[in-house]
CSV table of C-alpha atoms in Angstrom, one decimal:
chain,number,residue,atom,x,y,z
A,7,MET,CA,154.1,207.1,-39.4
A,8,ILE,CA,151.1,204.8,-38.8
A,9,GLU,CA,148.2,206.1,-36.7
A,10,SER,CA,146.8,204.2,-33.8
A,11,LYS,CA,143.4,204.1,-35.4
A,12,LEU,CA,141.3,201.2,-36.7
A,13,GLY,CA,140.7,200.6,-40.4
A,14,GLU,CA,138.4,197.9,-41.8
A,15,CYS,CA,137.2,194.6,-40.4
A,16,VAL,CA,139.0,191.5,-41.9
A,17,PHE,CA,137.4,188.7,-39.9
A,18,THR,CA,134.3,189.1,-37.8
A,19,GLN,CA,133.7,187.6,-34.4
A,20,SER,CA,131.4,184.9,-35.8
A,21,GLU,CA,133.9,184.0,-38.6
A,22,ILE,CA,136.6,183.6,-35.9
A,23,GLU,CA,134.5,181.5,-33.6
A,24,GLU,CA,133.5,179.2,-36.4
A,25,ARG,CA,137.0,178.7,-37.8
A,26,VAL,CA,138.6,178.2,-34.4
A,27,LYS,CA,136.1,175.4,-33.7
A,28,GLU,CA,137.0,173.8,-37.0
A,29,VAL,CA,140.7,173.8,-36.2
A,30,GLY,CA,139.9,172.5,-32.7
A,31,ALA,CA,138.0,169.6,-34.2
A,32,GLU,CA,140.8,168.9,-36.6
A,33,ILE,CA,143.4,168.8,-33.7
A,34,SER,CA,141.0,166.6,-31.6
A,35,GLN,CA,140.8,164.2,-34.5
A,36,ASP,CA,144.5,164.1,-35.2
A,37,TYR,CA,145.4,163.6,-31.5
A,38,MET,CA,142.7,161.1,-30.7
A,39,GLY,CA,144.0,158.8,-27.9
A,40,LYS,CA,146.9,161.2,-27.1
A,41,ARG,CA,147.3,163.9,-24.5
A,42,PRO,CA,149.1,166.8,-26.3
A,43,LEU,CA,151.0,169.5,-24.5
A,44,ILE,CA,149.6,172.9,-25.7
A,45,ILE,CA,152.2,175.6,-25.4
A,46,SER,CA,150.7,179.1,-25.8
A,47,ILE,CA,153.1,181.8,-26.7
A,48,LEU,CA,152.5,184.9,-24.6
A,49,ARG,CA,151.1,187.4,-24.9
A,50,GLY,CA,149.4,187.5,-28.3
A,51,ALA,CA,148.3,183.9,-28.5
A,52,ILE,CA,146.4,183.9,-25.2
A,53,PHE,CA,143.0,184.8,-26.6
A,54,PHE,CA,143.2,182.3,-29.4
A,55,THR,CA,144.5,179.6,-27.1
A,56,VAL,CA,141.6,179.9,-24.7
A,57,ASP,CA,139.0,179.5,-27.5
A,58,LEU,CA,141.0,176.7,-29.1
A,59,VAL,CA,141.4,174.5,-26.1
A,60,ARG,CA,137.7,175.0,-25.2
A,61,SER,CA,136.9,173.5,-28.6
A,62,LEU,CA,139.1,170.4,-28.0
A,63,THR,CA,137.4,167.1,-27.2
A,64,ILE,CA,140.6,165.4,-26.1
A,65,PRO,CA,142.5,165.6,-22.9
A,66,PHE,CA,145.5,168.0,-23.0
A,67,ASP,CA,147.9,169.9,-20.8
A,68,LEU,CA,148.4,173.6,-21.1
A,69,ASP,CA,151.5,175.6,-20.5
A,70,PHE,CA,152.8,179.1,-21.4
A,71,MET,CA,156.0,180.5,-22.7
A,72,ALA,CA,157.1,184.1,-23.3
A,73,LEU,CA,160.1,185.3,-25.3
A,74,SER,CA,161.7,188.7,-25.2
A,75,ASN,CA,160.9,190.9,-28.2
A,76,TYR,CA,163.5,192.4,-30.4
A,77,LYS,CA,164.5,195.9,-29.5
A,78,THR,CA,167.5,197.8,-30.9
A,79,GLY,CA,170.4,197.3,-28.5
A,80,PHE,CA,169.1,194.0,-27.1
A,81,LYS,CA,171.5,191.2,-28.1
A,82,LYS,CA,169.8,187.9,-27.9
A,83,VAL,CA,166.3,186.6,-27.7
A,84,GLU,CA,165.6,185.3,-24.2
A,85,ILE,CA,163.0,183.1,-22.7
A,86,GLU,CA,161.2,185.4,-20.3
A,87,LYS,CA,158.8,182.8,-19.0
A,88,ASP,CA,159.7,179.1,-19.4
A,89,LEU,CA,157.5,176.1,-19.3
A,90,ASN,CA,156.4,174.4,-16.1
A,91,GLU,CA,155.7,171.1,-17.9
A,92,GLU,CA,158.4,168.7,-19.1
A,93,VAL,CA,158.6,168.4,-22.9
A,94,ALA,CA,160.5,165.2,-23.3
A,95,ASP,CA,158.4,162.5,-25.0
A,96,ARG,CA,155.4,164.7,-25.2
A,97,ASP,CA,153.4,165.6,-28.3
A,98,VAL,CA,153.8,169.4,-28.4
A,99,ILE,CA,151.5,171.9,-30.1
A,100,ILE,CA,152.9,175.4,-30.2
A,101,VAL,CA,150.1,177.9,-30.4
A,102,GLU,CA,150.9,181.3,-32.0
A,103,ASP,CA,148.8,184.4,-32.7
A,104,ILE,CA,150.5,185.1,-36.0
A,105,ILE,CA,153.3,183.7,-38.0
A,106,ASP,CA,154.9,186.2,-40.4
A,107,THR,CA,158.7,186.3,-40.7
A,108,GLY,CA,159.1,182.9,-39.2
A,109,LEU,CA,162.0,184.2,-37.0
A,110,THR,CA,160.3,183.6,-33.6
A,111,LEU,CA,158.9,180.2,-34.6
A,112,ASN,CA,162.2,179.1,-36.0
A,113,TYR,CA,163.8,179.9,-32.6
A,114,LEU,CA,161.1,178.2,-30.7
A,115,THR,CA,161.3,175.1,-32.7
A,116,ARG,CA,165.0,174.9,-32.1
A,117,VAL,CA,164.5,175.3,-28.4
A,118,MET,CA,161.8,172.6,-28.3
A,119,GLU,CA,163.9,170.1,-30.4
A,120,LYS,CA,166.7,170.3,-27.7
A,121,ARG,CA,164.2,169.1,-25.2
A,122,PHE,CA,163.4,165.8,-27.0
A,123,PRO,CA,159.7,166.0,-27.5
A,124,SER,CA,157.9,163.1,-29.2
A,125,SER,CA,156.6,165.5,-31.8
A,126,VAL,CA,156.3,169.2,-32.3
A,127,VAL,CA,153.6,170.9,-34.5
A,128,THR,CA,152.6,174.5,-34.9
A,129,CYS,CA,149.1,176.0,-34.7
A,130,THR,CA,148.7,179.6,-35.6
A,131,PHE,CA,145.6,181.8,-35.7
A,132,LEU,CA,146.9,183.9,-38.6
A,133,ASP,CA,149.5,182.9,-41.2
A,134,CYS,CA,151.0,185.7,-43.3
A,135,PRO,CA,153.2,183.9,-45.8
A,136,ASP,CA,154.0,187.0,-47.9
A,137,ARG,CA,156.1,188.3,-45.0
A,138,ARG,CA,158.0,185.1,-44.5
A,139,PHE,CA,161.8,185.4,-44.4
A,140,ILE,CA,162.5,181.9,-43.2
A,141,GLU,CA,160.4,178.8,-44.1
A,142,VAL,CA,158.8,177.2,-41.1
A,143,PRO,CA,156.4,174.3,-41.0
A,144,ILE,CA,152.8,175.3,-40.1
A,145,HIS,CA,150.5,172.4,-39.3
A,146,TYR,CA,147.3,174.2,-38.3
A,147,SER,CA,146.3,177.6,-39.4
A,148,CYS,CA,142.9,179.4,-38.9
A,149,PHE,CA,143.3,182.1,-41.5
A,150,GLU,CA,145.9,183.1,-44.1
A,151,ILE,CA,146.2,186.9,-44.5
A,152,PRO,CA,147.9,189.0,-47.1
A,153,ASP,CA,150.6,191.5,-46.3
A,154,ILE,CA,148.6,193.9,-44.2
A,155,TYR,CA,149.0,195.1,-40.6
A,156,VAL,CA,146.1,193.7,-38.5
A,157,VAL,CA,145.1,193.9,-34.8
A,158,GLY,CA,142.6,192.3,-32.5
A,159,TYR,CA,142.0,188.9,-30.9
A,160,GLY,CA,145.3,189.2,-29.1
A,161,LEU,CA,147.3,191.1,-31.7
A,162,ASP,CA,148.2,194.6,-30.7
A,163,PHE,CA,149.6,197.8,-32.0
A,164,ARG,CA,151.8,199.3,-29.2
A,165,GLY,CA,149.6,197.6,-26.6
A,166,ASP,CA,146.3,198.7,-28.1
A,167,PHE,CA,143.4,196.7,-29.6
A,168,ARG,CA,144.3,193.3,-28.1
A,169,ASN,CA,140.8,192.9,-26.7
A,170,LEU,CA,139.0,193.4,-30.0
A,171,MET,CA,136.8,190.4,-30.7
A,172,GLU,CA,137.4,190.7,-34.4
A,173,ILE,CA,140.5,191.2,-36.7
A,174,CYS,CA,140.8,194.6,-38.2
A,175,THR,CA,143.4,196.6,-40.1
A,176,LEU,CA,145.0,199.6,-38.8
A,177,TYR,CA,144.0,202.8,-40.5
A,178,ASP,CA,146.1,203.0,-43.7
A,179,PRO,CA,146.0,206.5,-45.3
A,180,SER,CA,147.6,205.1,-48.5
A,181,GLY,CA,144.5,203.0,-49.2
A,182,ARG,CA,146.6,199.9,-49.9
A,183,SER,CA,145.0,197.8,-47.1
A,184,THR,CA,141.5,198.7,-48.4
A,185,GLN,CA,142.5,197.7,-51.9
A,186,ILE,CA,143.9,194.4,-50.8
A,187,LEU,CA,140.8,193.7,-48.7
A,188,LYS,CA,138.5,194.5,-51.6
A,189,GLN,CA,140.3,191.8,-53.7
A,190,MET,CA,139.5,189.4,-50.8
A,191,GLY,CA,135.9,190.5,-50.8
A,192,LYS,CA,136.4,191.9,-47.3
A,193,GLY,CA,136.8,195.3,-45.7
A,194,GLU,CA,133.6,196.5,-44.0
A,195,PRO,CA,134.5,199.9,-42.4
A,196,ARG,CA,134.6,199.6,-38.6
B,1,MET,CA,182.9,168.9,-26.5
B,2,GLU,CA,179.4,170.0,-27.5
B,3,LYS,CA,176.7,167.3,-27.4
B,4,VAL,CA,176.7,165.6,-30.8
B,5,GLY,CA,173.8,163.2,-31.0
B,6,ILE,CA,174.2,162.3,-34.7
B,7,ILE,CA,177.0,162.4,-37.2
B,8,THR,CA,175.6,162.4,-40.7
B,9,ILE,CA,178.0,161.2,-43.4
B,10,SER,CA,177.4,162.2,-47.0
B,11,ARG,CA,179.9,160.8,-49.5
B,12,GLU,CA,180.8,160.5,-53.1
B,13,THR,CA,180.8,157.0,-54.5
B,14,GLU,CA,184.0,155.1,-53.4
B,15,SER,CA,185.3,158.0,-51.5
B,16,LEU,CA,186.0,155.8,-48.4
B,17,GLY,CA,182.9,157.2,-46.6
B,18,ASP,CA,181.7,153.7,-45.7
B,19,GLU,CA,185.1,152.7,-44.3
B,20,ILE,CA,185.3,155.9,-42.3
B,21,ALA,CA,181.8,155.4,-40.9
B,22,THR,CA,182.6,151.9,-39.7
B,23,GLN,CA,185.9,152.9,-38.1
B,24,LEU,CA,184.5,156.0,-36.5
B,25,SER,CA,181.6,154.1,-35.1
B,26,LYS,CA,184.1,151.8,-33.3
B,27,GLN,CA,186.3,154.6,-32.1
B,28,LEU,CA,183.6,156.8,-30.8
B,29,ASN,CA,181.3,154.0,-29.8
B,30,TYR,CA,178.5,155.4,-31.9
B,31,ILE,CA,175.9,153.1,-33.5
B,32,CYS,CA,176.3,153.2,-37.3
B,33,ILE,CA,173.1,153.2,-39.2
B,34,ASP,CA,173.5,152.6,-42.9
B,35,ARG,CA,170.9,152.0,-45.6
B,36,ASP,CA,170.2,148.4,-44.6
B,37,GLN,CA,170.0,149.2,-40.9
B,38,LEU,CA,167.6,152.0,-41.7
B,39,THR,CA,165.4,149.8,-43.9
B,40,LEU,CA,165.2,147.4,-40.9
B,41,LEU,CA,164.2,150.2,-38.5
B,42,LEU,CA,161.6,151.5,-40.9
B,43,HIS,CA,160.2,148.0,-41.2
B,44,GLU,CA,160.0,147.6,-37.5
B,45,ALA,CA,158.1,150.9,-37.3
B,46,HIS,CA,155.8,149.7,-40.0
B,47,GLN,CA,156.9,152.6,-42.3
B,48,ASP,CA,157.7,152.3,-46.0
B,49,ASP,CA,161.2,152.8,-47.4
B,50,LEU,CA,161.7,155.0,-50.4
B,51,ASP,CA,161.3,153.3,-53.8
B,52,GLU,CA,163.0,154.2,-57.1
B,53,ASN,CA,160.4,156.7,-58.1
B,54,ILE,CA,161.4,159.3,-55.6
B,55,ASP,CA,160.2,162.9,-55.7
B,56,ARG,CA,160.5,165.8,-53.3
B,57,GLN,CA,157.1,165.2,-51.7
B,58,LYS,CA,157.7,161.6,-51.1
B,59,PHE,CA,161.1,162.3,-49.7
B,60,LEU,CA,159.7,164.9,-47.2
B,61,ILE,CA,157.2,162.4,-45.8
B,62,TRP,CA,159.8,159.6,-45.7
B,63,ALA,CA,162.3,162.0,-44.1
B,64,LYS,CA,159.9,162.9,-41.3
B,65,ASN,CA,159.4,159.2,-40.5
B,66,VAL,CA,163.2,158.6,-40.6
B,67,LYS,CA,163.8,161.6,-38.3
B,68,GLU,CA,161.3,160.3,-35.7
B,69,ILE,CA,162.9,156.8,-35.8
B,70,LEU,CA,166.4,158.2,-35.5
B,71,LEU,CA,165.6,160.6,-32.7
B,72,LYS,CA,164.4,157.6,-30.7
B,73,GLN,CA,167.8,155.9,-31.4
B,74,ILE,CA,169.6,159.1,-30.4
B,75,LYS,CA,167.9,159.0,-27.0
B,76,ARG,CA,169.5,155.6,-26.4
B,77,GLY,CA,172.9,156.8,-27.6
B,78,PRO,CA,174.7,158.8,-30.3
B,79,ILE,CA,174.6,157.5,-33.9
B,80,ILE,CA,176.4,157.8,-37.2
B,81,PHE,CA,173.9,158.0,-40.1
B,82,LEU,CA,175.4,157.1,-43.4
B,83,GLY,CA,174.0,158.6,-46.5
B,84,ARG,CA,170.3,158.8,-47.3
B,85,GLY,CA,170.2,162.6,-47.2
B,86,GLY,CA,171.0,162.8,-43.5
B,87,GLN,CA,172.3,166.4,-43.9
B,88,THR,CA,168.9,167.4,-45.0
B,89,ILE,CA,166.9,165.4,-42.5
B,90,PHE,CA,168.9,166.9,-39.7
B,91,GLN,CA,169.5,170.3,-41.3
B,92,ASN,CA,169.7,173.1,-38.7
B,93,ASP,CA,169.6,170.5,-35.9
B,94,SER,CA,172.1,171.6,-33.2
B,95,ARG,CA,172.6,167.9,-32.2
B,96,ALA,CA,173.9,167.1,-35.6
B,97,PHE,CA,177.4,167.1,-37.1
B,98,HIS,CA,177.4,167.0,-40.9
B,99,LEU,CA,180.3,165.5,-42.7
B,100,LEU,CA,181.0,165.3,-46.5
B,101,ILE,CA,183.6,162.9,-47.8
B,102,VAL,CA,184.9,163.4,-51.3
B,103,SER,CA,187.9,162.1,-53.3
B,104,SER,CA,189.5,162.5,-56.6
B,105,PRO,CA,187.8,161.0,-59.7
B,106,GLU,CA,191.0,159.0,-60.5
B,107,LEU,CA,191.2,157.4,-57.0
B,108,ARG,CA,187.5,156.6,-57.0
B,109,LEU,CA,187.8,155.0,-60.4
B,110,GLN,CA,190.8,153.0,-59.2
B,111,ARG,CA,188.8,151.8,-56.2
B,112,ILE,CA,186.0,150.6,-58.5
B,113,MET,CA,188.4,148.7,-60.7
B,114,GLU,CA,189.8,146.9,-57.7
B,115,LYS,CA,186.5,146.3,-56.0
B,116,TYR,CA,184.7,144.9,-59.1
B,117,ARG,CA,187.9,143.6,-60.8
B,118,GLN,CA,187.0,145.4,-64.0
B,119,ASP,CA,189.0,147.2,-66.7
B,120,GLU,CA,189.1,151.0,-66.7
B,121,VAL,CA,186.4,151.4,-69.3
B,122,THR,CA,183.9,149.2,-67.6
B,123,ALA,CA,184.8,150.6,-64.2
B,124,SER,CA,184.2,154.2,-65.5
B,125,HIS,CA,180.7,153.1,-66.6
B,126,ILE,CA,180.0,151.6,-63.2
B,127,LEU,CA,181.2,154.7,-61.5
B,128,ALA,CA,179.2,157.0,-63.7
B,129,GLU,CA,176.0,155.0,-63.1
B,130,LEU,CA,176.6,154.9,-59.3
B,131,ASP,CA,177.2,158.7,-59.3
B,132,ARG,CA,174.1,159.3,-61.4
B,133,LYS,CA,171.9,157.3,-58.9
B,134,ARG,CA,173.4,159.2,-56.0
B,135,GLU,CA,173.0,162.6,-57.7
B,136,LYS,CA,169.4,161.8,-58.5
B,137,PHE,CA,168.5,160.8,-55.0
B,138,LEU,CA,170.3,163.8,-53.4
B,139,LEU,CA,168.9,166.2,-55.9
B,140,GLU,CA,165.4,165.1,-55.1
B,141,ALA,CA,166.2,165.0,-51.4
B,142,LEU,CA,167.9,168.3,-51.1
B,143,GLY,CA,166.4,170.2,-53.9
B,144,ALA,CA,169.8,171.9,-54.0
B,145,ASP,CA,173.5,171.3,-54.6
B,146,TRP,CA,174.4,168.6,-52.0
B,147,LYS,CA,178.1,169.3,-52.6
B,148,ASN,CA,177.7,172.8,-51.3
B,149,PRO,CA,180.3,172.9,-48.5
B,150,LEU,CA,178.3,175.4,-46.6
B,151,ILE,CA,175.8,172.8,-45.5
B,152,TYR,CA,178.5,170.7,-43.8
B,153,HIS,CA,180.5,171.2,-40.6
B,154,LEU,CA,183.5,169.4,-42.3
B,155,VAL,CA,184.4,168.4,-45.9
B,156,LEU,CA,187.2,165.8,-46.1
B,157,ASN,CA,189.1,164.8,-49.2
B,158,THR,CA,190.4,161.3,-48.9
B,159,ALA,CA,192.7,161.8,-51.8
B,160,TYR,CA,195.0,163.2,-49.2
B,161,TYR,CA,194.2,161.2,-46.0
B,162,THR,CA,193.9,157.6,-45.1
B,163,VAL,CA,190.8,156.2,-43.2
B,164,ASN,CA,192.8,156.4,-40.0
B,165,GLN,CA,193.9,160.0,-40.5
B,166,SER,CA,190.4,160.9,-41.6
B,167,CYS,CA,188.9,159.5,-38.4
B,168,GLN,CA,191.4,161.4,-36.3
B,169,ILE,CA,190.6,164.7,-38.1
B,170,ILE,CA,186.8,164.1,-37.6
B,171,GLN,CA,187.2,163.4,-33.9
B,172,GLU,CA,189.3,166.5,-33.5
B,173,ALA,CA,186.7,168.5,-35.4
B,174,ILE,CA,183.9,167.2,-33.2
B,175,ASN,CA,185.9,167.8,-30.0
B,176,ASN,CA,186.5,171.3,-31.0
B,177,LEU,CA,183.0,172.1,-32.2
B,178,GLY,CA,181.8,175.3,-30.6
B,179,VAL,CA,184.5,175.3,-27.8
B,180,HIS,CA,188.0,176.7,-27.5
B,181,ARG,CA,186.9,179.5,-29.7
B,182,THR,CA,187.9,183.0,-28.7
B,183,PRO,CA,185.5,185.7,-29.6
B,184,LYS,CA,187.9,186.7,-32.3
B,185,GLU,CA,187.9,183.2,-33.8
B,186,GLN,CA,184.1,183.1,-33.5
B,187,GLN,CA,183.9,186.3,-35.4
B,188,LEU,CA,185.9,184.8,-38.2
B,189,LEU,CA,183.3,182.0,-38.5
B,190,PHE,CA,180.3,184.2,-38.4
B,191,PRO,CA,180.8,187.9,-38.2
B,192,SER,CA,177.9,188.4,-35.7
B,193,LEU,CA,177.6,191.9,-34.4
B,194,ASP,CA,177.8,190.4,-31.0
B,195,PHE,CA,181.5,190.0,-31.3
B,196,GLY,CA,182.6,193.5,-31.7
B,197,GLY,CA,180.7,194.6,-34.8
B,198,LYS,CA,183.7,196.4,-36.2
B,199,ARG,CA,184.7,193.9,-38.8
B,200,VAL,CA,181.6,194.2,-41.1
B,201,VAL,CA,181.1,197.5,-42.8
B,202,PHE,CA,177.6,197.7,-43.9
B,203,VAL,CA,176.7,199.7,-47.0
B,204,HIS,CA,173.3,200.8,-45.5
B,205,PRO,CA,172.1,201.2,-41.9
B,206,SER,CA,169.1,199.0,-42.7
B,207,GLU,CA,171.5,196.1,-43.3
B,208,GLU,CA,173.1,196.7,-39.9
B,209,GLU,CA,169.7,196.7,-38.2
B,210,PHE,CA,168.7,193.5,-40.1
B,211,ALA,CA,171.9,191.8,-39.0
B,212,ARG,CA,171.1,192.8,-35.4
B,213,ILE,CA,167.6,191.2,-35.8
B,214,LEU,CA,169.2,187.9,-37.1
B,215,ASP,CA,171.7,188.0,-34.2
B,216,PHE,CA,168.8,188.5,-31.8
B,217,TYR,CA,167.1,185.3,-33.1
B,218,ARG,CA,170.5,183.5,-33.1
B,219,ILE,CA,170.5,183.0,-36.9
B,220,LYS,CA,173.9,182.7,-38.4
B,221,TRP,CA,174.7,185.0,-41.2
B,222,LEU,CA,177.4,186.1,-43.6
B,223,TYR,CA,177.5,189.5,-45.2
B,224,GLU,CA,177.9,189.6,-49.0
B,225,PRO,CA,179.9,186.3,-48.9
B,226,ARG,CA,179.5,185.5,-52.6
B,227,THR,CA,179.3,187.3,-55.9
B,228,PHE,CA,177.5,185.8,-58.8
B,229,PRO,CA,178.6,186.7,-62.3
B,230,LEU,CA,175.6,187.6,-64.4
B,231,GLU,CA,176.9,188.8,-67.7
B,232,TRP,CA,180.1,188.2,-69.7
B,233,ASP,CA,181.6,189.9,-72.7
B,234,SER,CA,182.8,188.0,-75.8
B,235,GLU,CA,186.1,187.3,-74.2
B,236,GLY,CA,184.6,185.8,-71.1
B,237,ASN,CA,185.2,188.7,-68.8
B,238,VAL,CA,182.5,189.3,-66.2
B,239,VAL,CA,180.7,192.6,-67.0
B,240,GLU,CA,177.9,192.3,-64.5
B,241,ALA,CA,177.7,190.6,-61.2
B,242,PHE,CA,175.4,190.5,-58.1
B,243,SER,CA,176.3,190.1,-54.4
B,244,PRO,CA,173.2,189.4,-52.3
B,245,ASP,CA,173.4,191.2,-48.9
B,246,PHE,CA,173.2,188.2,-46.6
B,247,TYR,CA,173.7,184.4,-46.7
B,248,LEU,CA,172.0,182.3,-43.9
B,249,PRO,CA,174.1,179.1,-43.9
B,250,ASP,CA,171.6,177.1,-41.8
B,251,PHE,CA,168.9,177.7,-44.4
B,252,ASN,CA,171.1,177.8,-47.4
B,253,LEU,CA,169.4,181.0,-48.3
B,254,PHE,CA,170.6,184.3,-49.7
B,255,ILE,CA,168.7,187.5,-48.7
B,256,GLU,CA,168.7,190.8,-50.5
B,257,LEU,CA,167.4,193.8,-48.7
B,258,THR,CA,166.1,196.6,-50.8
B,259,THR,CA,164.9,199.8,-49.3
B,260,GLN,CA,165.4,201.8,-52.5
B,261,LYS,CA,163.3,203.8,-54.8
B,262,GLN,CA,161.1,201.9,-57.3
B,263,LYS,CA,163.4,202.7,-60.3
B,264,LEU,CA,166.4,201.1,-58.5
B,265,VAL,CA,164.2,198.2,-57.3
B,266,ARG,CA,163.3,197.3,-60.9
B,267,LYS,CA,167.0,197.1,-61.7
B,268,LYS,CA,167.6,194.9,-58.7
B,269,ASN,CA,164.6,192.7,-59.6
B,270,ARG,CA,166.1,192.2,-63.0
B,271,LYS,CA,169.4,191.1,-61.5
B,272,VAL,CA,167.6,188.7,-59.1
B,273,LYS,CA,165.7,187.2,-62.0
B,274,ARG,CA,168.9,186.7,-64.0
B,275,LEU,CA,170.5,185.1,-61.0
B,276,LYS,CA,167.6,182.7,-60.6
B,277,ASP,CA,167.8,181.8,-64.3
B,278,LEU,CA,171.6,181.2,-64.3
B,279,TYR,CA,171.8,179.6,-60.8
B,280,PRO,CA,168.5,177.7,-60.4
B,281,ASN,CA,169.7,175.9,-57.3
B,282,ILE,CA,170.4,179.1,-55.4
B,283,LYS,CA,167.7,180.1,-53.0
B,284,ILE,CA,167.2,183.9,-52.7
B,285,LYS,CA,164.6,186.0,-50.9
B,286,VAL,CA,164.2,189.7,-51.7
B,287,ILE,CA,163.0,191.8,-48.8
B,288,TYR,CA,161.4,194.9,-50.2
B,289,SER,CA,161.0,198.2,-48.4
B,290,ARG,CA,157.4,197.5,-47.4
B,291,ASP,CA,158.4,194.1,-45.8
B,292,TYR,CA,161.2,195.8,-44.0
B,293,THR,CA,159.0,198.6,-42.7
B,294,HIS,CA,156.6,195.9,-41.4
B,295,LEU,CA,159.4,194.2,-39.6
B,296,LEU,CA,160.5,197.5,-38.0
B,297,ARG,CA,157.0,198.4,-37.1
B,298,LYS,CA,156.5,194.9,-35.5
B,299,PHE,CA,159.5,195.5,-33.4
B,300,GLU,CA,158.7,199.1,-32.7
B,301,VAL,CA,162.0,200.2,-34.2
B,302,GLU,CA,162.3,203.7,-35.6
B,303,GLU,CA,161.5,203.4,-39.3
B,304,ASP,CA,164.1,205.8,-40.6
B,305,VAL,CA,167.0,203.3,-40.4
């Protein structure tokens, strides 16, 4: 049973700010002369989306979408909050907090494709390829992380830690997370 | 009838795939886009066509451009896309209907002899060369076995049907796609837990929970659909085999769940390695106990399943 207690810092606030600006600049460059529709996936991606769109130098439209989470007994994923904007013929950028298994993104991409956008790309704050079940295309990614459980900057553990300005591990009594972070040259105790 | 925006036709050389595409295009009033048409569309869009030195990377870039161009066509009206790895370009696309046309080697050879007015020996050389080129392109395009029936909605053998009959069968298949299926029939197609859940008997509760997660995200799955022989004795009898837990047809991917102890995991890893050696085109992903725990934790599911 995991404890609701923080472990080590993985990415500091300044590292996050710097990298988000870089990705924002990259998107601004790629979409020069266009007006993309940024779709933020609630609730985790909201913090990242706000900082990302602030760093854009191109015009854009912003919309939000929320999907139901898997719970035992629930049969199908549902769109809890759909878009207000039309997607047809738009250049869509889906913004996620983390892409791990690829299950949610795969579903989202299928939903978008049926709405005939001009293009669809994905921008994620964190990419965790080690946990991937299904291959999904990721076009913009701020950080790649190993197979560890992290919180902060929108990512929560049972509702906690979303408002952290940095990315931290959850306390891991096995010491595995600490060991992995050491190999990355990271892991300042918080 | 579900909305089919594109019918992709993959075909063996001289299997009547081209003739079927032409006739179907007239009957359904779909625009038929073959290789020449596609080259023209690429040219109009100032995009390069594939050259002879194709590789997977080149194919993926080309495929992205082709998909964009064809999606614009689909907005104007439905299309038939003949060859060129259409089944890969529109893989998992709910607007697509993927068709594979095959025929017997004898008939295909006969057709080559008639078409090129050649004797049997020369015709067999021509057929072998055409097959080789097609195999090469599709191997690079798919990175997997393009004749795997599981990546198509329908596989048709024209050794048994004329072009007319084939077109009737295809139309019928499209008309019945996803409709007129009772829950029981649906269950036979994909034994999703949604349709009763009694048909599939899972070996371990973790497999059942995993199946529910796939159902939740509307990912089609089959439970232990295929057994791969791994070892044979001197008389050719199978002495060791491996049946991965799940197959996801839309991803052409096998999944093996393992929530076992380390000793058993080693044994399973050895089997997976052997499977990869013997069947290099098979895609398999092993989900270990830690991956599975992460998944359950993410969904806040009790971790003792």
